[in-house]
Short mmCIF file of C-alpha atoms and ligand atoms in Angstrom, two decimals:
data_model
loop_
_atom_site.label_atom_id
_atom_site.label_comp_id
_atom_site.label_asym_id
_atom_site.label_seq_id
_atom_site.Cartn_x
_atom_site.Cartn_y
_atom_site.Cartn_z
CA MET L 8 -195.51 44.77 -107.08
CA ALA L 9 -197.57 47.47 -105.38
CA GLU L 10 -197.30 49.55 -108.53
CA GLN L 11 -199.18 46.88 -110.39
CA ASP L 12 -202.00 47.01 -107.91
CA PHE L 13 -201.54 43.51 -106.57
CA GLY L 14 -202.93 43.17 -103.07
CA GLU L 15 -201.03 41.43 -100.28
CA ASP L 16 -203.15 38.33 -100.79
CA MET L 17 -201.80 37.95 -104.34
CA VAL L 18 -198.21 38.16 -103.19
CA HIS L 19 -198.47 36.12 -99.96
CA HIS L 20 -200.38 32.94 -99.35
CA ALA L 21 -200.92 30.81 -96.25
CA LYS L 22 -199.46 27.78 -98.02
CA ASP L 23 -196.33 29.52 -99.29
CA PRO L 24 -193.83 27.28 -97.46
CA ALA L 25 -195.49 24.18 -98.96
CA GLY L 26 -196.12 25.66 -102.40
CA LEU L 27 -194.18 25.45 -105.63
CA HIS L 28 -192.65 28.71 -106.81
CA LEU L 29 -191.31 29.30 -110.27
CA CYS L 30 -189.33 32.53 -110.43
CA ALA L 31 -187.49 34.40 -113.16
CA PHE L 32 -184.36 36.24 -112.06
CA SER L 33 -182.53 39.17 -113.56
CA GLY L 34 -179.22 39.11 -111.72
CA ASP L 35 -180.14 38.65 -108.06
CA GLU L 36 -183.61 40.10 -108.42
CA ILE L 37 -186.85 38.19 -108.90
CA VAL L 38 -188.61 39.84 -111.83
CA GLY L 39 -191.48 37.41 -112.29
CA ALA L 40 -193.06 34.64 -110.23
CA VAL L 41 -195.82 32.07 -110.45
CA ALA L 42 -196.86 29.78 -107.61
CA ALA L 43 -198.92 26.61 -107.22
CA TYR L 44 -200.38 25.15 -104.01
CA MET L 45 -201.44 21.55 -103.47
CA TYR L 46 -204.56 20.36 -101.60
CA GLU L 47 -205.39 16.78 -100.71
CA PRO L 48 -209.06 15.67 -100.79
CA GLY L 49 -210.94 16.98 -97.78
CA ALA L 50 -208.79 20.09 -97.30
CA PRO L 51 -211.02 22.66 -95.48
CA GLU L 52 -209.80 25.49 -97.76
CA LEU L 53 -211.55 23.77 -100.68
CA ALA L 54 -214.89 23.65 -98.88
CA ASP L 55 -214.48 27.34 -97.91
CA LEU L 56 -214.26 28.18 -101.62
CA GLY L 57 -217.36 26.09 -102.38
CA LEU L 58 -215.33 23.46 -104.22
CA PRO L 59 -216.87 19.96 -104.05
CA GLU L 60 -214.83 16.88 -103.13
CA VAL L 61 -212.76 15.23 -105.85
CA ASP L 62 -210.81 12.00 -105.39
CA GLY L 63 -207.37 13.27 -106.31
CA LEU L 64 -205.17 16.29 -105.90
CA SER L 65 -206.42 19.88 -106.33
CA VAL L 66 -203.82 22.44 -107.36
CA GLN L 67 -204.31 26.17 -107.02
CA ILE L 68 -202.46 28.48 -109.36
CA GLY L 69 -202.00 31.03 -106.66
CA LYS L 70 -199.72 33.83 -107.58
CA ARG L 71 -198.62 35.48 -110.78
CA VAL L 72 -196.61 38.65 -110.52
CA GLU L 73 -194.19 40.45 -112.78
CA SER L 74 -191.95 43.37 -111.83
CA ALA L 75 -192.62 46.68 -113.56
CA THR L 76 -189.14 46.61 -115.12
CA HIS L 77 -190.03 43.48 -117.05
CA ARG L 78 -193.66 44.19 -117.82
CA GLY L 79 -194.45 43.42 -121.43
CA ALA L 80 -191.81 40.71 -121.64
CA LEU L 81 -194.54 38.11 -121.16
CA LEU L 82 -192.56 36.57 -118.35
CA THR L 83 -195.46 35.40 -116.23
CA GLU L 84 -197.32 34.31 -119.35
CA GLN L 85 -194.50 31.87 -120.09
CA LEU L 86 -193.88 30.94 -116.45
CA GLY L 87 -197.60 30.34 -115.91
CA THR L 88 -197.93 28.16 -119.01
CA SER L 89 -194.89 26.15 -118.05
CA MET L 90 -196.00 25.77 -114.42
CA MET L 91 -199.47 24.57 -115.42
CA LEU L 92 -198.00 22.18 -117.99
CA GLN L 93 -195.47 20.67 -115.62
CA VAL L 94 -198.01 20.39 -112.81
CA CYS L 95 -200.36 18.48 -115.17
CA GLU L 96 -197.53 16.27 -116.42
CA SER L 97 -195.99 15.39 -113.07
CA LEU L 98 -198.64 15.74 -110.36
CA ARG L 99 -201.62 14.65 -112.53
CA PRO L 100 -204.14 16.67 -110.45
CA ASP L 101 -207.86 16.10 -110.71
CA ARG L 102 -208.51 19.80 -110.52
CA LEU L 103 -206.75 23.09 -111.12
CA PHE L 104 -208.29 26.22 -109.70
CA LEU L 105 -207.57 29.86 -109.02
CA THR L 106 -209.22 32.67 -107.12
CA LEU L 107 -209.62 36.26 -108.24
CA ARG L 108 -210.26 38.87 -105.62
CA GLY L 109 -212.20 42.04 -106.36
CA ALA L 110 -213.19 43.08 -109.85
CA HIS L 111 -210.70 41.41 -112.15
CA ARG L 112 -212.93 41.06 -115.22
CA GLY L 113 -210.08 41.15 -117.69
CA LEU L 114 -208.23 38.45 -115.80
CA ALA L 115 -211.32 36.25 -115.58
CA GLU L 116 -211.72 36.50 -119.34
CA ARG L 117 -208.07 35.68 -119.88
CA TYR L 118 -208.29 32.57 -117.71
CA ALA L 119 -211.51 31.54 -119.43
CA ARG L 120 -209.63 31.58 -122.73
CA ARG L 121 -207.11 29.23 -121.10
CA GLY L 122 -209.77 26.65 -120.22
CA PHE L 123 -210.81 27.75 -116.68
CA VAL L 124 -214.54 27.85 -115.99
CA ARG L 125 -216.13 30.30 -113.56
CA HIS L 126 -217.20 28.04 -110.70
CA ALA L 127 -218.60 30.36 -108.01
CA ASP L 128 -218.47 33.79 -106.48
CA VAL L 129 -217.90 33.52 -102.75
CA SER L 130 -217.10 35.94 -100.02
CA SER L 131 -213.85 35.67 -98.13
CA GLY L 132 -212.72 38.12 -95.45
CA GLY L 133 -215.50 40.48 -96.51
CA GLU L 134 -214.29 40.52 -100.10
CA ALA L 135 -215.85 39.06 -103.24
CA VAL L 136 -213.81 36.17 -104.61
CA THR L 137 -214.32 34.55 -108.00
CA VAL L 138 -213.34 30.88 -108.09
CA MET L 139 -212.38 29.45 -111.50
CA THR L 140 -211.66 25.77 -112.08
CA THR L 141 -210.91 23.16 -114.63
CA GLU L 142 -211.63 19.62 -113.47
CA GLY L 143 -212.40 16.08 -114.51
CA ARG L 144 -210.27 13.78 -116.65
CA ALA L 145 -211.48 14.98 -120.08
CA ALA L 146 -211.24 18.70 -119.27
CA MET L 147 -207.83 18.26 -117.63
CA GLU L 148 -206.55 16.40 -120.70
CA GLU L 149 -207.77 19.16 -123.02
CA PHE L 150 -206.19 21.73 -120.71
CA TYR L 151 -202.91 19.80 -120.81
CA ILE L 152 -202.86 19.56 -124.62
CA THR L 153 -203.63 23.30 -124.98
CA HIS L 154 -200.91 24.34 -122.54
CA ARG L 155 -198.38 22.02 -124.13
CA SER L 156 -198.98 23.67 -127.51
CA LEU L 157 -198.69 27.11 -125.94
CA ALA L 158 -195.44 26.11 -124.21
CA ARG L 159 -193.97 24.86 -127.50
CA ARG L 160 -194.74 28.15 -129.23
CA THR L 161 -192.36 31.04 -128.56
CA PRO L 162 -194.48 34.12 -127.83
CA ASP L 163 -194.16 36.99 -130.31
CA ASN L 164 -191.38 39.46 -129.49
CA ALA L 165 -190.41 37.62 -126.32
CA PRO L 166 -187.31 35.64 -125.54
CA ARG L 167 -188.07 32.02 -124.67
CA ILE L 168 -187.37 31.30 -121.01
CA PRO L 169 -185.72 27.94 -120.34
CA VAL L 170 -187.74 26.52 -117.45
CA PRO L 171 -186.14 23.92 -115.16
CA SER L 172 -187.69 20.50 -114.68
CA LEU L 173 -190.32 20.17 -111.94
CA VAL L 174 -189.60 16.41 -111.74
CA ARG L 175 -185.97 17.05 -110.94
CA PHE L 176 -186.83 19.78 -108.44
CA LEU L 177 -189.28 17.55 -106.56
CA ALA L 178 -187.06 14.47 -106.64
CA HIS L 179 -183.96 16.32 -105.47
CA GLY L 180 -185.85 18.39 -102.93
CA GLU L 181 -187.11 15.28 -101.14
CA ARG L 182 -190.65 15.88 -102.33
CA ASP L 183 -190.62 12.80 -104.51
CA PRO L 184 -193.97 11.49 -103.14
CA LEU L 185 -195.72 14.37 -104.94
CA LEU L 186 -194.84 12.82 -108.31
CA ALA L 187 -197.84 10.90 -109.68
CA ARG L 188 -195.82 7.77 -110.52
CA SER L 189 -198.65 5.27 -110.23
CA LEU L 190 -201.00 7.28 -112.46
CA LEU L 191 -198.26 7.67 -115.06
CA GLU L 192 -197.32 3.99 -114.83
CA ALA L 193 -200.91 2.98 -115.50
CA GLU L 194 -200.92 4.89 -118.79
CA ASN L 195 -199.71 3.59 -122.16
CA VAL L 196 -200.29 6.36 -124.70
CA TYR L 197 -198.78 4.21 -127.44
CA LEU L 198 -201.14 1.24 -127.13
CA GLU L 199 -204.33 2.99 -126.10
CA PRO L 200 -205.39 4.29 -129.53
CA MET L 201 -204.39 1.35 -131.71
CA ALA L 202 -205.11 -2.24 -132.62
CA LEU L 203 -202.18 -4.47 -131.77
CA GLU L 204 -202.80 -6.77 -134.73
CA ASP L 205 -202.16 -3.87 -137.16
CA GLU L 206 -199.18 -2.61 -135.25
CA LEU L 207 -197.20 -5.81 -134.66
CA PRO L 208 -196.28 -6.53 -138.31
CA ARG L 209 -195.26 -2.86 -138.74
CA LEU L 210 -193.10 -3.06 -135.64
CA ARG L 211 -191.47 -6.31 -136.83
CA ALA L 212 -190.61 -4.75 -140.24
CA GLN L 213 -189.28 -1.66 -138.46
CA SER L 214 -187.04 -3.81 -136.23
CA ARG L 215 -185.49 -5.54 -139.27
CA LEU L 216 -184.75 -2.20 -140.89
CA MET L 217 -183.46 -0.61 -137.72
CA ILE L 218 -180.99 -3.31 -136.90
CA ALA L 219 -179.28 -2.76 -140.29
CA GLU L 220 -179.34 1.01 -139.72
CA GLN L 221 -178.04 0.58 -136.19
CA ARG L 222 -175.05 -1.69 -136.88
CA PRO L 223 -172.55 1.13 -137.66
CA ARG L 224 -173.97 3.23 -134.79
CA LEU L 225 -173.45 0.36 -132.36
CA GLU L 226 -169.91 -0.18 -133.61
CA ALA L 227 -169.10 3.51 -133.15
CA THR L 228 -170.32 3.54 -129.55
CA PRO L 229 -167.85 2.70 -126.76
CA PHE L 230 -170.04 0.21 -124.87
CA PRO L 231 -168.49 -1.22 -121.69
CA SER L 232 -166.69 -4.54 -122.10
CA PRO L 233 -168.41 -7.71 -120.88
CA PRO L 234 -169.37 -8.99 -118.42
CA ALA L 235 -171.94 -6.21 -118.37
CA SER L 236 -175.67 -5.74 -118.05
CA LEU L 237 -178.14 -4.15 -120.50
CA LEU L 238 -181.70 -3.10 -119.66
CA ASP L 239 -184.10 -2.30 -122.49
CA ILE L 240 -187.10 -0.14 -121.58
CA GLY L 241 -190.35 -0.52 -123.55
CA THR L 242 -189.30 -3.84 -125.07
CA GLY L 243 -192.68 -4.47 -126.70
CA PRO L 244 -192.89 -7.82 -128.56
CA GLY L 245 -189.13 -8.27 -128.04
CA ASP L 246 -188.04 -8.65 -131.70
CA HIS L 247 -185.82 -5.60 -131.62
CA LEU L 248 -184.17 -6.49 -128.31
CA ALA L 249 -183.60 -10.10 -129.45
CA ALA L 250 -181.84 -8.82 -132.60
CA LEU L 251 -179.87 -6.23 -130.61
CA ALA L 252 -178.66 -8.86 -128.13
CA LYS L 253 -177.02 -10.76 -131.02
CA GLU L 254 -174.94 -7.75 -132.13
CA ALA L 255 -171.18 -7.86 -131.46
CA PRO L 256 -170.96 -5.12 -128.77
CA PHE L 257 -173.35 -7.06 -126.53
CA SER L 258 -171.68 -10.44 -126.72
CA GLY L 259 -171.17 -11.62 -123.13
CA TYR L 260 -173.82 -9.19 -121.82
CA ARG L 261 -176.69 -10.06 -119.51
CA VAL L 262 -179.68 -8.70 -121.48
CA GLY L 263 -183.11 -7.96 -120.04
CA GLY L 264 -186.07 -5.71 -120.66
CA VAL L 265 -189.13 -4.14 -119.06
CA GLU L 266 -192.50 -3.66 -120.75
CA PRO L 267 -195.74 -2.37 -119.16
CA SER L 268 -198.22 -4.06 -121.52
CA LEU L 269 -199.07 -7.58 -120.30
CA GLN L 270 -200.14 -8.54 -123.83
CA LEU L 271 -196.81 -7.48 -125.34
CA LEU L 272 -194.93 -9.00 -122.44
CA ALA L 273 -196.57 -12.40 -123.11
CA ARG L 274 -195.58 -12.14 -126.80
CA ALA L 275 -192.00 -11.24 -125.97
CA ARG L 276 -191.72 -14.14 -123.53
CA SER L 277 -193.12 -16.76 -125.88
CA ALA L 278 -191.24 -15.55 -129.01
CA HIS L 279 -187.93 -14.90 -127.21
CA PRO L 280 -187.66 -17.11 -124.12
CA GLU L 281 -183.93 -16.36 -123.93
CA LEU L 282 -184.68 -12.73 -122.94
CA ALA L 283 -185.35 -11.85 -119.30
CA VAL L 284 -188.36 -9.57 -119.79
CA ARG L 285 -190.36 -8.28 -116.82
CA CYS L 286 -193.35 -6.05 -116.30
CA GLY L 287 -192.21 -2.51 -115.63
CA SER L 288 -192.43 1.01 -116.95
CA ALA L 289 -190.00 3.77 -117.83
CA TYR L 290 -191.14 5.61 -114.69
CA ALA L 291 -190.62 2.66 -112.35
CA THR L 292 -188.56 -0.17 -113.80
CA GLY L 293 -188.41 -2.13 -110.54
CA GLU L 294 -184.62 -2.51 -111.00
CA PRO L 295 -182.15 -1.86 -108.16
CA ASP L 296 -180.09 1.36 -108.04
CA ALA L 297 -176.93 1.41 -110.22
CA SER L 298 -177.60 -2.09 -111.56
CA HIS L 299 -176.98 -1.68 -115.33
CA ASP L 300 -174.10 -0.68 -117.58
CA VAL L 301 -176.33 0.16 -120.54
CA VAL L 302 -179.98 1.23 -120.83
CA THR L 303 -181.57 1.14 -124.29
CA ALA L 304 -184.83 2.82 -125.34
CA SER L 305 -185.99 2.21 -128.91
CA PHE L 306 -189.03 4.13 -130.06
CA LEU L 307 -190.00 4.71 -126.44
CA PHE L 308 -189.37 8.38 -125.64
CA ILE L 309 -191.86 9.68 -128.23
CA HIS L 310 -194.57 7.72 -126.39
CA LEU L 311 -193.97 9.18 -122.93
CA ARG L 312 -196.06 11.89 -121.36
CA ASN L 313 -193.31 12.57 -118.85
CA PRO L 314 -189.83 12.07 -120.33
CA ASP L 315 -188.24 13.80 -117.31
CA LEU L 316 -189.55 11.13 -114.94
CA ALA L 317 -188.08 8.47 -117.25
CA LEU L 318 -184.71 10.27 -117.24
CA LEU L 319 -184.79 10.32 -113.43
CA GLU L 320 -185.46 6.57 -113.34
CA ILE L 321 -182.80 5.76 -115.95
CA TRP L 322 -180.25 7.81 -114.01
CA ARG L 323 -181.12 5.78 -110.90
CA VAL L 324 -180.69 2.34 -112.49
CA LEU L 325 -177.53 3.14 -114.50
CA LYS L 326 -174.12 2.54 -112.96
CA PRO L 327 -171.83 5.57 -112.87
CA GLY L 328 -170.08 5.67 -116.25
CA GLY L 329 -173.00 3.75 -117.84
CA LEU L 330 -174.64 4.60 -121.17
CA LEU L 331 -178.17 5.52 -122.19
CA TYR L 332 -178.74 4.58 -125.84
CA VAL L 333 -181.86 6.17 -127.37
CA VAL L 334 -183.23 5.52 -130.88
CA ASP L 335 -186.33 7.32 -132.08
CA VAL L 336 -187.97 9.22 -134.90
CA ASN L 337 -188.06 13.02 -134.78
CA ASP L 338 -191.18 14.32 -136.50
CA GLY L 339 -189.83 17.86 -136.13
CA SER L 340 -187.62 16.94 -139.09
CA PHE L 341 -190.52 15.90 -141.35
CA ARG L 342 -190.26 17.32 -144.87
CA GLY L 343 -193.06 17.05 -147.40
CA PRO L 344 -196.02 18.87 -148.94
CA GLY L 345 -198.13 21.18 -146.75
CA VAL L 346 -201.18 18.93 -146.62
CA ILE L 347 -199.11 16.08 -145.17
CA ARG L 348 -197.11 18.37 -142.90
CA ARG L 349 -200.37 19.74 -141.47
CA ALA L 350 -201.58 16.20 -140.68
CA VAL L 351 -198.26 15.42 -138.94
CA ASP L 352 -198.52 18.67 -136.94
CA ALA L 353 -202.18 18.07 -136.02
CA HIS L 354 -201.28 14.63 -134.69
CA ALA L 355 -198.40 16.12 -132.72
CA HIS L 356 -200.80 18.64 -131.17
CA HIS L 357 -203.25 15.99 -129.88
CA TYR L 358 -200.91 13.12 -129.01
CA PRO L 359 -200.13 12.94 -125.25
CA GLY L 360 -196.63 11.69 -126.12
CA ASP L 361 -194.21 13.88 -128.07
CA ARG L 362 -192.93 12.79 -131.48
CA THR L 363 -190.49 15.72 -131.53
CA ILE L 364 -188.94 15.03 -128.10
CA LEU L 365 -185.51 14.27 -129.56
CA THR L 366 -185.06 17.95 -130.37
CA ASP L 367 -185.29 18.79 -126.67
CA LEU L 368 -183.92 15.57 -125.15
CA PRO L 369 -180.23 16.65 -125.00
CA ARG L 370 -181.17 19.76 -122.96
CA ARG L 371 -183.42 17.79 -120.64
CA ALA L 372 -180.94 14.92 -120.21
CA GLU L 373 -178.18 17.42 -119.43
CA GLU L 374 -180.34 18.89 -116.66
CA PHE L 375 -180.42 15.42 -115.07
CA GLY L 376 -176.62 15.15 -115.32
CA PHE L 377 -176.23 13.13 -118.53
CA ALA L 378 -173.53 14.04 -121.05
CA LEU L 379 -174.45 13.65 -124.71
CA GLU L 380 -171.55 11.76 -126.34
CA HIS L 381 -172.91 10.97 -129.81
CA ARG L 382 -175.84 12.08 -131.91
CA PHE L 383 -176.39 10.27 -135.23
CA THR L 384 -179.05 11.13 -137.80
CA THR L 385 -180.46 8.88 -140.52
CA THR L 386 -182.84 10.41 -143.05
CA VAL L 387 -185.58 8.09 -144.28
CA ARG L 388 -186.81 8.97 -147.79
CA ASN L 389 -189.58 7.63 -150.03
CA THR L 390 -187.41 7.52 -153.15
CA GLY L 391 -186.28 3.88 -153.00
CA CYS L 392 -187.06 0.71 -154.95
CA SER L 393 -188.96 -2.41 -153.86
CA GLU L 394 -186.36 -3.48 -151.28
CA PRO L 395 -185.32 -0.95 -148.59
CA ALA L 396 -181.78 0.37 -149.12
CA VAL L 397 -179.87 1.17 -145.93
CA LYS L 398 -176.99 3.53 -146.73
CA GLU L 399 -174.75 5.67 -144.61
CA ASP L 400 -177.04 8.16 -142.80
CA GLU L 401 -179.89 7.39 -145.20
CA ILE L 402 -182.63 4.80 -145.73
CA LEU L 403 -184.49 4.67 -149.04
CA LEU L 404 -187.94 3.12 -149.00
CA GLU L 405 -190.34 2.40 -151.80
CA ARG L 406 -193.26 4.92 -151.93
CA HIS L 407 -196.00 2.62 -150.57
CA HIS L 408 -193.75 1.28 -147.86
CA ALA L 409 -192.68 4.81 -146.85
CA TRP L 410 -196.31 5.89 -146.44
CA GLY L 411 -196.58 3.29 -143.65
CA LEU L 412 -194.27 5.54 -141.62
CA LEU L 413 -197.18 7.95 -141.23
CA SER L 414 -199.84 5.37 -140.31
CA PHE L 415 -199.69 6.62 -136.69
CA ILE L 416 -201.69 9.71 -137.75
CA ARG L 417 -204.71 7.47 -138.45
CA SER L 418 -204.64 6.13 -134.89
CA GLN L 419 -206.28 9.29 -133.54
CA LYS L 420 -209.94 9.96 -134.33
CA VAL L 421 -209.37 13.74 -134.54
CA THR L 422 -206.74 13.41 -137.26
CA GLU L 423 -208.37 10.60 -139.28
CA ASP L 424 -209.81 13.00 -141.90
CA MET L 425 -206.55 14.88 -142.26
CA PHE L 426 -204.79 11.55 -142.73
CA ARG L 427 -207.18 10.62 -145.56
CA GLN L 428 -206.63 13.95 -147.34
CA ALA L 429 -202.87 13.61 -146.94
CA GLU L 430 -203.00 10.04 -148.26
CA LYS L 431 -205.02 11.12 -151.30
CA HIS L 432 -202.46 13.80 -152.10
CA TYR L 433 -199.55 11.41 -151.57
CA PHE L 434 -200.80 8.78 -154.00
CA ARG L 435 -202.07 11.29 -156.59
CA THR L 436 -198.73 13.07 -156.85
CA GLU L 437 -195.08 12.10 -157.05
CA CYS L 438 -194.29 14.11 -153.93
CA GLU L 439 -191.22 13.34 -151.87
CA ILE L 440 -191.31 12.97 -148.11
CA SER L 441 -188.59 12.35 -145.58
CA VAL L 442 -188.12 12.19 -141.83
CA ASP L 443 -185.11 11.67 -139.55
CA PHE L 444 -184.39 8.82 -137.17
CA GLU L 445 -181.94 9.82 -134.47
CA THR L 446 -179.63 7.88 -132.18
CA HIS L 447 -178.45 9.63 -129.01
CA VAL L 448 -175.77 8.20 -126.73
CA TYR L 449 -175.69 9.71 -123.22
CA ARG L 450 -173.28 8.91 -120.42
CA LYS L 451 -173.97 9.07 -116.72
CA PRO L 452 -170.60 10.50 -115.72
CA ALA L 453 -168.65 8.61 -113.09
CA PRO L 454 -167.70 10.71 -110.04
CA ARG L 455 -164.12 12.00 -110.52
CA HIS L 456 -162.58 10.06 -107.62
CA SER L 457 -163.79 6.67 -108.93
CA ARG L 458 -162.37 7.13 -112.46
C1 SAM Z 2 -193.15 1.66 -130.63
S1 SAM Z 2 -193.09 0.43 -129.42
C2 SAM Z 2 -191.36 -0.02 -129.48
C3 SAM Z 2 -191.09 -1.42 -129.06
C4 SAM Z 2 -189.60 -1.83 -129.15
N1 SAM Z 2 -188.79 -1.03 -128.28
C5 SAM Z 2 -189.08 -1.70 -130.57
O1 SAM Z 2 -188.21 -0.88 -130.82
O2 SAM Z 2 -189.58 -2.43 -131.41
C6 SAM Z 2 -193.22 1.33 -127.91
C7 SAM Z 2 -193.18 0.45 -126.68
O3 SAM Z 2 -193.12 1.27 -125.50
C8 SAM Z 2 -194.02 0.72 -124.55
N2 SAM Z 2 -194.39 1.77 -123.60
C9 SAM Z 2 -195.37 2.69 -123.69
N3 SAM Z 2 -195.39 3.46 -122.57
C10 SAM Z 2 -194.38 3.03 -121.78
C11 SAM Z 2 -193.88 3.41 -120.51
N4 SAM Z 2 -194.43 4.41 -119.83
N5 SAM Z 2 -192.83 2.74 -120.02
C12 SAM Z 2 -192.25 1.74 -120.70
N6 SAM Z 2 -192.69 1.33 -121.90
C13 SAM Z 2 -193.73 1.96 -122.45
C14 SAM Z 2 -195.16 0.20 -125.37
O4 SAM Z 2 -195.99 -0.71 -124.66
C15 SAM Z 2 -194.41 -0.43 -126.53
O5 SAM Z 2 -194.01 -1.73 -126.22
#
């Protein structure tokens, strides 16, 4: 570390025992490290750095060092991006800041490119310190989106480092209170940008199609025998859950759901009074520990900012041996002309959820202890006739109907224009498009002795 000219202050920090440290190992040796330190409002250290009060958490990105043997491997670049992303996702701070001691012009410029603004130059211990921050809801959101895109991209000539989940680390390390559950619960990234009246008919049509697509998947899944209990998360207007509850594998099941939107909850209750639907979110369902044999999530995971926190909650409410049954679209599989692909990608960049999460979900679920037992793929194509045709592993839709699959792009102001250009191209040409729906079945393994 000394060889790289890092002073003691960069390597040690007064809050080290309370900080978060993300390290890369080669064998037993730490070859790269990034740290973050948390400050509650009113912390004197913030005032010392000339930082004004903010209501919520301030997080300092405090340490970023790479051993000489691994210099050039972009280790801390990747660790830093991942740390900042996971901190934003799970702690939801109001402010991120860092301090640069001495003349670190190059570093200041690098952080400025990452969204940090030079806040003040102060003096600390007789040394000049530059304080850089990013703060406020809008700036933090932009920062989050930028770092998520950077994290998704593998840096040139560098191996991608698999970074463990901060949610899991905090929850298992008894630092659960740090997780910003209530802020995450208050957010519904699916509903916020759209008009419910446009979305409900689309959702109803999707439910009808999906139940036909799902029937063979449900039959192929070894659901526990009744009496058993099923919890659906993100039930929405309830049409899909009501149809699911009538399918053979769930005969004799107690079926219930949770939904955070009060508007959708009211619809589900009045249209399907037989369902026990409560207010609750994927991050905090309000259900007791180990209370369900099956948890279902249909078109939910793509709308979550923090899928890891949902996996933690699902693990908690599932009985040992229970199943998590996930159905969702994977936009990473989209195939079509460049102009449409670019609109899909632009939406993916700006959307706080993740419409490609199913690519990564098996790895993440495994980290929480789940075992992937089945993965089914159905390709939806725009080459069908007036009535949708549900075949084995394939759904054929009529061209106009298929275009409705991409209506989500219009829901964001920033991608509205791209959507219009894509639409023009789609209806002017005979182009083919397709995208995959996936079904994942995960098991929460039962401890050996209870099998
Ligand atoms: C695309 S809709 C799917 C509804 C239903 N599952 C279906 O398949 O028809 C997504 C649903 O997830 C809900 N949702 C969004 N964020 C959520 C969260 N954090 N926890 C639980 N549900 C959430 C939305 O309110 C909405 O009802």
